[in-house]
Amino acid sequence: MKSIAATEQTPDARGRFGAYGGRYVPETLMAPLEELERAYEEARKDAAFRAEVDQALKDFAGRPTPLQFASRLTSNLSGPKIYLKREDLLHTGAHKINNCIGQGLLAKRMGKQRVIAETGAGQHGVATATVAARLGLECTVYMGTEDMERQRLNVFRMRLLGAKVVGVDSGSKTLKDAINEAMRDWVTNVRTTHYLLGSVLGAHPYPMMVRDFHAVIGKEAKQQILAAEGRLPDWLFACVGGGSNAIGLFQEFLADANVKMIGVEAGGRGPGLGEHAARLAAAAEFAGGKPGVLQGTYTYVLQNSDGQIAKTHSVSAGLDYPAVGPEHAWLADRGRAEYTAVTDEEAVHALRTLAVLEGIIPALESAHAVADVMQRAPRMSKDELVIVNLSGRGDKDMEILAKYA
Ligand SMILES: *Cc1c(COP(=O)(O)O)cnc(C)c1O
């Protein structure tokens, strides 16, 4: 794969990664986004802010996470040497807390008293409510009423943490309707309120800022693999919903030409439009992934031939979204990262395999990355080194798995 020079690594001044990214929003959102961009630019250069983030990642979230050698999976596949980056061990059970801590502390620095967030399955809502409680911020989470019904336990968790959960009853009553409501709230209350967006999506500066808050994953992994093996890995694997855990792992390795990067999307029930959430792997076999604008950014979006946003499906809620982060679209175009998809069934099989071989029940999202490694392993040699990002743990997925039994 082609390397990317260190000087090329940030988006340009307009927030563009090549042709992708940018700021496609109504006039009313321009001022809040510019205020956020200025505040973030100052904060990232401030050693005291960075120290505060690092401290919270360590004491509250549980960083650094281990890089564990998966010895039984490795010998079972008799392929490459596989290491797991254990983001599943973090507080609230996934990588999402990295970004919530960063944005929560930034909101406080900006003098905001309140954060708002959108959530689909509830995982980002729980992480946001958790950090808001810790930092003494008011918290409102928007959630489609359909999702609230499906994810009652997470609604309960958020309320227990002191957050207000507002049901959104319009449209499909799911994530995209919740995002629209959160946007409306932000425009109305911007003086007091920060919008804590949950992945590398949305208008500039979100894709850059969320990436930066997750870059700690790859920074730790690089040091850890060098300590364990004395050299860089040959492969990185991560699942891609919006793309935040993947970009967090990849970022530190972009300039290392010999490190191959694989982003694994949701292949769902198969390649037909509406059956999957493979935006970038689409080019090869999955239908519907084309450049377009969704929720403020220009990127690959699943759409029908009229340009209408397509329905999506995945067994894992975290991968079930029609758009992908703009930096991934750019990495795909540049040939720096490769994107592929595995099906629901393959992901469930990988989850079970990791459970019995390693004593780890991964999130169904993370199991997609494990599944792709398992499929490629027979074609790899024993001296190759692989790092798989285990973005989260599977406790939240027990009901879904029970249906698969
Ligand atoms: C939310 C979530 C994802 C998907 O989000 P990305 O932004 O693509 O990382 C993946 N894994 C887990 C465990 C999640 O909770």
GROMACS .gro file of C-alpha atoms and ligand atoms in nm, residues 93-96 123 198-200 239-246 318-319 363 365-366 391-393 396, ligand 1:
model
   40
   93GLY     CA    1  -1.699  -0.105   2.739
   94ALA     CA    2  -1.573   0.051   2.418
   95HIS     CA    3  -1.339   0.305   2.256
   96LYS     CA    4  -1.618   0.568   2.252
  123GLN     CA    5  -2.364   0.327   2.329
  198GLY     CA    6  -1.998   1.037   1.831
  199SER     CA    7  -1.784   0.940   1.530
  200VAL     CA    8  -1.557   1.083   1.259
  239CYS     CA    9  -1.430  -0.245   1.195
  240VAL     CA   10  -1.574   0.067   1.031
  241GLY     CA   11  -1.909   0.218   1.128
  242GLY     CA   12  -1.853   0.592   1.113
  243GLY     CA   13  -1.488   0.494   1.131
  244SER     CA   14  -1.358   0.637   1.460
  245ASN     CA   15  -1.197   0.329   1.614
  246ALA     CA   16  -1.038   0.241   1.279
  318GLY     CA   17  -2.265   0.044   1.561
  319LEU     CA   18  -2.190  -0.040   1.197
  363ALA     CA   19  -1.878  -0.658   2.053
  365GLU     CA   20  -1.890  -0.464   1.566
  366SER     CA   21  -1.538  -0.572   1.664
  391SER     CA   22  -1.329  -0.175   1.973
  392GLY     CA   23  -1.568  -0.297   2.242
  393ARG     CA   24  -1.705  -0.583   2.450
  396LYS     CA   25  -2.455  -0.542   2.511
  406LIG     C1   26  -1.995   0.257   1.805
  406LIG     C2   27  -1.909   0.139   1.791
  406LIG     C3   28  -1.840   0.109   1.671
  406LIG     C4   29  -1.856   0.188   1.544
  406LIG     O1   30  -1.810   0.319   1.548
  406LIG     P1   31  -1.678   0.368   1.476
  406LIG     O2   32  -1.691   0.516   1.478
  406LIG     O3   33  -1.676   0.311   1.338
  406LIG     O4   34  -1.563   0.318   1.556
  406LIG     C5   35  -1.755   0.000   1.668
  406LIG     N1   36  -1.739  -0.080   1.775
  406LIG     C6   37  -1.804  -0.056   1.891
  406LIG     C7   38  -1.783  -0.149   2.005
  406LIG     C8   39  -1.890   0.053   1.903
  406LIG     O5   40  -1.954   0.074   2.020
   0.00000   0.00000   0.00000
